[in-house]
PDB file of C-alpha atoms in Angstrom:
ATOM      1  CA  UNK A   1      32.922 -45.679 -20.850  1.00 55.00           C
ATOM      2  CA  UNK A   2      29.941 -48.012 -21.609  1.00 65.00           C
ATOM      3  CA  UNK A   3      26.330 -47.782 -20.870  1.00 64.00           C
ATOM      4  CA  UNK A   4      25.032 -49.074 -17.932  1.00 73.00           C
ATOM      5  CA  UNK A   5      21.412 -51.001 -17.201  1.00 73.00           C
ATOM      6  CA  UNK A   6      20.681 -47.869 -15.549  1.00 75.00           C
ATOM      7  CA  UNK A   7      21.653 -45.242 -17.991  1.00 74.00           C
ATOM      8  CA  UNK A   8      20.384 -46.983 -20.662  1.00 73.00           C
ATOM      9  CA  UNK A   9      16.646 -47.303 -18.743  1.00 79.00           C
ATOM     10  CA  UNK A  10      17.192 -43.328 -17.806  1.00 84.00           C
ATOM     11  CA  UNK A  11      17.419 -42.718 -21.246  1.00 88.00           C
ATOM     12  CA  UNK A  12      14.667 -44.020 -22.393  1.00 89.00           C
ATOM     13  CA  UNK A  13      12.570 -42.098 -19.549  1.00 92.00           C
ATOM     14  CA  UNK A  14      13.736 -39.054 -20.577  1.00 94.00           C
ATOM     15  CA  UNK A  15      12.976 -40.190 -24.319  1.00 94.00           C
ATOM     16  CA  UNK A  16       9.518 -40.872 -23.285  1.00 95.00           C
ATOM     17  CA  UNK A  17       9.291 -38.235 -21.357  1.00 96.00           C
ATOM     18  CA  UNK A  18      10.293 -35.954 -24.205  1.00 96.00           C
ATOM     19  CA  UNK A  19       7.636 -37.497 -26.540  1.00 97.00           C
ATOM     20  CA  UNK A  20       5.029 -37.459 -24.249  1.00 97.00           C
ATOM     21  CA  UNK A  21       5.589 -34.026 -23.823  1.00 97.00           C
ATOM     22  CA  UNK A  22       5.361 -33.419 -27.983  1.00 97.00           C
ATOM     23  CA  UNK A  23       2.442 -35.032 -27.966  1.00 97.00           C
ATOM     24  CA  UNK A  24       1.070 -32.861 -25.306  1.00 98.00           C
ATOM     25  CA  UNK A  25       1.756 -30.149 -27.425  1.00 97.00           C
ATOM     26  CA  UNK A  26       0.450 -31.542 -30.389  1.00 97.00           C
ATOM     27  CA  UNK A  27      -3.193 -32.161 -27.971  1.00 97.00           C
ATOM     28  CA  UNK A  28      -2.881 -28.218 -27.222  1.00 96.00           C
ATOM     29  CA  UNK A  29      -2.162 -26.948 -30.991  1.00 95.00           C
ATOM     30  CA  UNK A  30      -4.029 -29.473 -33.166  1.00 93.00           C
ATOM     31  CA  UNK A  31      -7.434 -28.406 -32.534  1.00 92.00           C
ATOM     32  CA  UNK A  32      -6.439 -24.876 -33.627  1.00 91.00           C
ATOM     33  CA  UNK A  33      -5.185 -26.383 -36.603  1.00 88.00           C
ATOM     34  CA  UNK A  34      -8.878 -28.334 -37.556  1.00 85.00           C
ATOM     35  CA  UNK A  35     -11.303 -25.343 -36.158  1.00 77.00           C
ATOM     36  CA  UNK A  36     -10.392 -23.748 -39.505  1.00 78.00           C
ATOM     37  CA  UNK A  37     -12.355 -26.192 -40.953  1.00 77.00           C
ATOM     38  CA  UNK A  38     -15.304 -25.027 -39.094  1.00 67.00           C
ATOM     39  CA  UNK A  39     -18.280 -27.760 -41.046  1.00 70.00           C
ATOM     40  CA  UNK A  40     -16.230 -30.846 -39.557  1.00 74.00           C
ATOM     41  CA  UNK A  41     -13.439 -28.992 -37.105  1.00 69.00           C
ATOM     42  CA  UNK A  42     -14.620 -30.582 -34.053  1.00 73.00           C
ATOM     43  CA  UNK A  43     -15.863 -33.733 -35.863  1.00 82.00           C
ATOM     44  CA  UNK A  44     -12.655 -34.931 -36.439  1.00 84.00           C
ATOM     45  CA  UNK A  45     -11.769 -35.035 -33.006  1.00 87.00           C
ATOM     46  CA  UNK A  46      -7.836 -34.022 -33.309  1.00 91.00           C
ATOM     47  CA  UNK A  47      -6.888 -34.419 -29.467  1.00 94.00           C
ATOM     48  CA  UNK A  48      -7.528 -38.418 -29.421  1.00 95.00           C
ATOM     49  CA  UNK A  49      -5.090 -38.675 -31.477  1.00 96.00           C
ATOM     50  CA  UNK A  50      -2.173 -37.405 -29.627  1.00 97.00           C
ATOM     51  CA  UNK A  51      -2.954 -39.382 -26.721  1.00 98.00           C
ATOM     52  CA  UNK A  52      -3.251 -42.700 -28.771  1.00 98.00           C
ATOM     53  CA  UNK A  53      -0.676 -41.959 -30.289  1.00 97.00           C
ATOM     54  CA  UNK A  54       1.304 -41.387 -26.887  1.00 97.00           C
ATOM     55  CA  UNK A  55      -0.080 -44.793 -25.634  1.00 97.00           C
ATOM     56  CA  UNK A  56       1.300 -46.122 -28.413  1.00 97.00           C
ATOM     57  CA  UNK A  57       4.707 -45.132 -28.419  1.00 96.00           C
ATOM     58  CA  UNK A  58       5.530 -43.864 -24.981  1.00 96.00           C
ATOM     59  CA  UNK A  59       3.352 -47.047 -23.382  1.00 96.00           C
ATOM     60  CA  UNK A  60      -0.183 -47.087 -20.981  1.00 97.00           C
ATOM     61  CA  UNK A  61       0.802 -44.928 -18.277  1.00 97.00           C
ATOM     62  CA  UNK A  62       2.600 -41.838 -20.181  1.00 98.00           C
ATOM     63  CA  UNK A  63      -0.957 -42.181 -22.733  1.00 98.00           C
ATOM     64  CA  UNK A  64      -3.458 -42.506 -19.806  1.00 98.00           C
ATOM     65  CA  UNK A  65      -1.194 -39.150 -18.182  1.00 98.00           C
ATOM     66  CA  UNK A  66      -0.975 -37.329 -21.748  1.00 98.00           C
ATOM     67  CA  UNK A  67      -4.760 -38.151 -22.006  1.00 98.00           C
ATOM     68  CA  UNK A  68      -5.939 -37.168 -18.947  1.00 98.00           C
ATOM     69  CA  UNK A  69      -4.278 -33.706 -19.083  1.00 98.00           C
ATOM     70  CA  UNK A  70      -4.646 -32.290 -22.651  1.00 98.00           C
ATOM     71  CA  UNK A  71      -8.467 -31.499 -22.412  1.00 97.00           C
ATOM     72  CA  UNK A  72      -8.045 -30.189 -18.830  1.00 98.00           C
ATOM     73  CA  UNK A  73      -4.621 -28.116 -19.976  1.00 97.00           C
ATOM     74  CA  UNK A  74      -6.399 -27.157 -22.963  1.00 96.00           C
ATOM     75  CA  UNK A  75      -9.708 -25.951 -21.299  1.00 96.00           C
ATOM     76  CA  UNK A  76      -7.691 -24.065 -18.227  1.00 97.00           C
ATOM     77  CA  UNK A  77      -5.331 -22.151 -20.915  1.00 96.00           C
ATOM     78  CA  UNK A  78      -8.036 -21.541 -23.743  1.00 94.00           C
ATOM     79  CA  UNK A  79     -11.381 -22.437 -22.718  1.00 93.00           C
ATOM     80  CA  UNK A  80     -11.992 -24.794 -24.941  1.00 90.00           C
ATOM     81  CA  UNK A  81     -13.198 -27.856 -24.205  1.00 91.00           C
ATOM     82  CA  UNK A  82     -15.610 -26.102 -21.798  1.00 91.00           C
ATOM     83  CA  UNK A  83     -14.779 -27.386 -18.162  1.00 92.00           C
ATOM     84  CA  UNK A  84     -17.660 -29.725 -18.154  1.00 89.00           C
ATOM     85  CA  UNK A  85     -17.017 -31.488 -22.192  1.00 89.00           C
ATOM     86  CA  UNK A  86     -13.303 -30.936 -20.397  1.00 95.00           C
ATOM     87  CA  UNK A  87     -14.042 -33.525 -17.783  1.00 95.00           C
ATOM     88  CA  UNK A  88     -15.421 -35.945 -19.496  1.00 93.00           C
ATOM     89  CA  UNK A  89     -12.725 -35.577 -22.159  1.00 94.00           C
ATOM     90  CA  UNK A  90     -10.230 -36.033 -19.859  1.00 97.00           C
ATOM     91  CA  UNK A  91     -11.265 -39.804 -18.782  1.00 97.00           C
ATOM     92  CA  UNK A  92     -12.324 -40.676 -22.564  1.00 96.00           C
ATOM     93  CA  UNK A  93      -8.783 -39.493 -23.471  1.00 98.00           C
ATOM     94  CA  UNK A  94      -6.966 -41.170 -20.548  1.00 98.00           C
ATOM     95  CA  UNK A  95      -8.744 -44.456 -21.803  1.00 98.00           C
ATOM     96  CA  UNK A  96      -7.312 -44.166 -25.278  1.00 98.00           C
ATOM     97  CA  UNK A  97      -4.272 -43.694 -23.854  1.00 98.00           C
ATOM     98  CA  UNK A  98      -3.580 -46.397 -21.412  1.00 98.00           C
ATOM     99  CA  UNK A  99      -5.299 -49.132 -23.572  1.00 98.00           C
ATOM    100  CA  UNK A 100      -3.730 -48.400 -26.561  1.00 97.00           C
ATOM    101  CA  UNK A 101      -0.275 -48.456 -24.371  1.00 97.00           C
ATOM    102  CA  UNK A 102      -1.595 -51.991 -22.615  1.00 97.00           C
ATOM    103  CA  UNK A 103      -2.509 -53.315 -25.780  1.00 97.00           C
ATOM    104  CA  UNK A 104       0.109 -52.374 -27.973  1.00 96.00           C
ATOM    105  CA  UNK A 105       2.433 -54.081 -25.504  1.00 94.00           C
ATOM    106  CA  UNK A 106       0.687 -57.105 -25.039  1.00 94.00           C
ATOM    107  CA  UNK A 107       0.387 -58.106 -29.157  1.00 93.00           C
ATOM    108  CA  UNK A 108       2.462 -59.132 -31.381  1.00 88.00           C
ATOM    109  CA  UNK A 109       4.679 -56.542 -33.180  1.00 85.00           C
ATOM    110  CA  UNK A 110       1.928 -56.893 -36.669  1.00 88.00           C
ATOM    111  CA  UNK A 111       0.503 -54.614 -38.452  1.00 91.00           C
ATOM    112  CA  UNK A 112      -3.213 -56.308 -37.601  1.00 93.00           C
ATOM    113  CA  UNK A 113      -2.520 -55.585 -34.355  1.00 94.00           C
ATOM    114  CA  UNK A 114      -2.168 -51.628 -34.702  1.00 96.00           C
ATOM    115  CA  UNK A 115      -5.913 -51.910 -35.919  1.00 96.00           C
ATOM    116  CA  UNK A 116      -7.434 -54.325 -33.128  1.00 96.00           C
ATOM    117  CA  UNK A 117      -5.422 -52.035 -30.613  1.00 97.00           C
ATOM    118  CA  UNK A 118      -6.879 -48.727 -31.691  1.00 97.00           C
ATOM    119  CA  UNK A 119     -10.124 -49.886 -32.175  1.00 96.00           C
ATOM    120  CA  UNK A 120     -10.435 -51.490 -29.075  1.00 97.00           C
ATOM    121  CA  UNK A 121      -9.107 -48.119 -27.808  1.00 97.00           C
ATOM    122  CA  UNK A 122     -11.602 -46.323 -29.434  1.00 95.00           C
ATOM    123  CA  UNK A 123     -14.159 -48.212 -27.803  1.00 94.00           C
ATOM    124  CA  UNK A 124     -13.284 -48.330 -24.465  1.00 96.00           C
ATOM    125  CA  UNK A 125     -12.594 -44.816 -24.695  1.00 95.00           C
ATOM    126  CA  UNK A 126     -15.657 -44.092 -25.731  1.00 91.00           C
ATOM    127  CA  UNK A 127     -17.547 -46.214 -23.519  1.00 91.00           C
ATOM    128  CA  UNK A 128     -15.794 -44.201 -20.375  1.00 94.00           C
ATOM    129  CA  UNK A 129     -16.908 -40.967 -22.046  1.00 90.00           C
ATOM    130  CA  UNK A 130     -20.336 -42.252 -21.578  1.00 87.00           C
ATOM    131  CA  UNK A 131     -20.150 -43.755 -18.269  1.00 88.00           C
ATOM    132  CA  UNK A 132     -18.457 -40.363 -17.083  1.00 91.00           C
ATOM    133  CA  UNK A 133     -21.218 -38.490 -19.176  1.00 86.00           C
ATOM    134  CA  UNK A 134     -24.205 -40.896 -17.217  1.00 85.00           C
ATOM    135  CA  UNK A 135     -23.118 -39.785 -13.743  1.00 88.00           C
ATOM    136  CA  UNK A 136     -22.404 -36.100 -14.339  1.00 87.00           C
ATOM    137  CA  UNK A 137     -25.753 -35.673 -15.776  1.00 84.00           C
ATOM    138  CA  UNK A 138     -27.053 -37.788 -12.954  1.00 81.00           C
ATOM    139  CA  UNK A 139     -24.976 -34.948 -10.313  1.00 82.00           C
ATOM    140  CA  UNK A 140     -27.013 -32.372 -12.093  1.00 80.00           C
ATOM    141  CA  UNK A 141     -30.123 -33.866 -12.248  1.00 78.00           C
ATOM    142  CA  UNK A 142     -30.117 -34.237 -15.809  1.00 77.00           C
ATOM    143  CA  UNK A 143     -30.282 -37.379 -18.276  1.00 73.00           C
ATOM    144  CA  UNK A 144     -27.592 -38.582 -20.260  1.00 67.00           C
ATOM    145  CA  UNK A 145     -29.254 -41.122 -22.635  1.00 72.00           C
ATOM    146  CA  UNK A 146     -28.549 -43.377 -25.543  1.00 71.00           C
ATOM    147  CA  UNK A 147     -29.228 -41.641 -28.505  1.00 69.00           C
ATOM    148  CA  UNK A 148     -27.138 -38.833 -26.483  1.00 64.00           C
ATOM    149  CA  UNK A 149     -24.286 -41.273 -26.874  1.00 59.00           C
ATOM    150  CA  UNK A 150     -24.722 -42.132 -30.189  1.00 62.00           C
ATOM    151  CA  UNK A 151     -24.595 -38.905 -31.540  1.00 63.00           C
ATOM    152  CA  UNK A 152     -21.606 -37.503 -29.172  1.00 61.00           C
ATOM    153  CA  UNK A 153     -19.337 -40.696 -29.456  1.00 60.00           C
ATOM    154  CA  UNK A 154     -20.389 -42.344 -32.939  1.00 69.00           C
ATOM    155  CA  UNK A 155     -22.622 -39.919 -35.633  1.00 68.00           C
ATOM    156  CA  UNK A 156     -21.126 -36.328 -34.713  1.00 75.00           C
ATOM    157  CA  UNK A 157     -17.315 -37.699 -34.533  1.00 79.00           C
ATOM    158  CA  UNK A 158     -17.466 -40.660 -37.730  1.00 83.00           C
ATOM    159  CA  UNK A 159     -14.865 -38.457 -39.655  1.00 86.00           C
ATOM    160  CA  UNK A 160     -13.068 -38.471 -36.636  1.00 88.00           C
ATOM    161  CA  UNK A 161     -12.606 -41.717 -35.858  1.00 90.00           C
ATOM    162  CA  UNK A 162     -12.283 -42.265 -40.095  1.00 92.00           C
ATOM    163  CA  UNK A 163      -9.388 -40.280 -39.744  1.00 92.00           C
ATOM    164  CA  UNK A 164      -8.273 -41.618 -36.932  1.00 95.00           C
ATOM    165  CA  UNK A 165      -8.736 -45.300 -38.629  1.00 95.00           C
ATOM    166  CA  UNK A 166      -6.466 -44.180 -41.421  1.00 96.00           C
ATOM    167  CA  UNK A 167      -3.777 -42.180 -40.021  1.00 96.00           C
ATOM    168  CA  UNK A 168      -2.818 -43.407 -36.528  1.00 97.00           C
ATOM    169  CA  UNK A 169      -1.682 -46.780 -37.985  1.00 97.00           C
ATOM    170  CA  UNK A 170       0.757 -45.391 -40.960  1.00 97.00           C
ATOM    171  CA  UNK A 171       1.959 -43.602 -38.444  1.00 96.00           C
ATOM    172  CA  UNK A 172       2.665 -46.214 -35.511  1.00 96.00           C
ATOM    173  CA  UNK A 173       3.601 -48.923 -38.915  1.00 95.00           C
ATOM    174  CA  UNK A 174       5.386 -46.073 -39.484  1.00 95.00           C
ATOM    175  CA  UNK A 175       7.739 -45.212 -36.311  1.00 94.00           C
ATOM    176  CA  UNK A 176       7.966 -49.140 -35.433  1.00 91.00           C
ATOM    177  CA  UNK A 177      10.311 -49.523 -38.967  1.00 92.00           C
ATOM    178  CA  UNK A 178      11.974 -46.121 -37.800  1.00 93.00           C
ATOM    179  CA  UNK A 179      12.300 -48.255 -34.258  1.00 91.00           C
ATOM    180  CA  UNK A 180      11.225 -45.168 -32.628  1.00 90.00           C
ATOM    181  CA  UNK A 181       8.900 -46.609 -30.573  1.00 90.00           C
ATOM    182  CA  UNK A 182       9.438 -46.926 -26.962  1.00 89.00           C
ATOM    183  CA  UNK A 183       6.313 -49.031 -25.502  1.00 86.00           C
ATOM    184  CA  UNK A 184       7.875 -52.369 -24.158  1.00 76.00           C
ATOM    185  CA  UNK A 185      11.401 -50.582 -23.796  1.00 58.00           C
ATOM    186  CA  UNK A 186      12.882 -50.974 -20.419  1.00 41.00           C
TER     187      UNK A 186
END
């Protein structure tokens, strides 16, 4: 019996589904993985890329979902992030997620386009991290200033977002030739 419309759009669902849920996995494990390296562990910031990833291939709102709930996931089951970096992780990471899924979409299938996307990503991602970071500190009475943000977001994570600058794109390059991604599948 063929495929119908509708098994063939539940399929991909559960494929994305499926993925998302690897790369949830990959948000949880990853960071155990780079702590080993404990000069630049942290620094390279191994749960973005999971959820850019995810945005990628899955599309916005399975990265913005994938994003959202690694950091909290993580910090809840091994209490790290801390609840508060948690937070603020969480809406960075949701960023990266859904614009890398908008994005991704809304280009052309090039390989240029993997590196505007994901570094227009990794700025807006950023730039929510900060936002997020400005009004908790202003809840606590606190400041949250610029050279706060410059060295959380740009000096402390550069190998980070190096590696991220390096590897995300082989990969997505990577899984587009393998037609394994599902962002613009319906």
């Amino acid at each position: 019996m063929p495929m119908t419309r509708n098994d063939a759009r539940s399929s991909v669902q559960i494929r994305k589904l499926t993925y998302s849920a690897l790369y949830l996995a990959i948000a949880l494990v990853l960071p155990f993985l780079t702590g080993q390296i404990p000069e630049i562990g942290s620094m390279l910031c191994p749960m973005h890329i999971p959820a850019l990833l995810c945005g990628f291939v899955c599309g916005w709102p399975w990265g913005l979902a994938v994003g959202f709930v690694s950091p909290l996931l993580r910090s809840l089951l091994f209490g790290m992030p801390t609840a508060y970096t948690a937070v603020a992780m969480a809406f960075e990471l949701a960023a990266y997620g859904a614009v890398s899924g908008i994005l991704y979409r809304i280009f052309p299938r090039r390989n240029w386009s993997v590196y505007v996307t994901l570094i227009a990503a990794m700025i807006v991602g950023r730039l929510v991290w900060d936002g997020v970071q400005f009004v908790m500190a202003g809840l606590q009475h606190t400041v949250f200033d610029r050279s706060l943000f410059l060295a959380g977001a740009v000096t402390n994570a550069l190998p980070g977002i190096l590696v991220q600058i390096i590897l995300i794109p082989i990969l997505v390059i990577t899984m587009e030739k393998a037609k394994l991604t599902l962002n613009g599948t319906r």
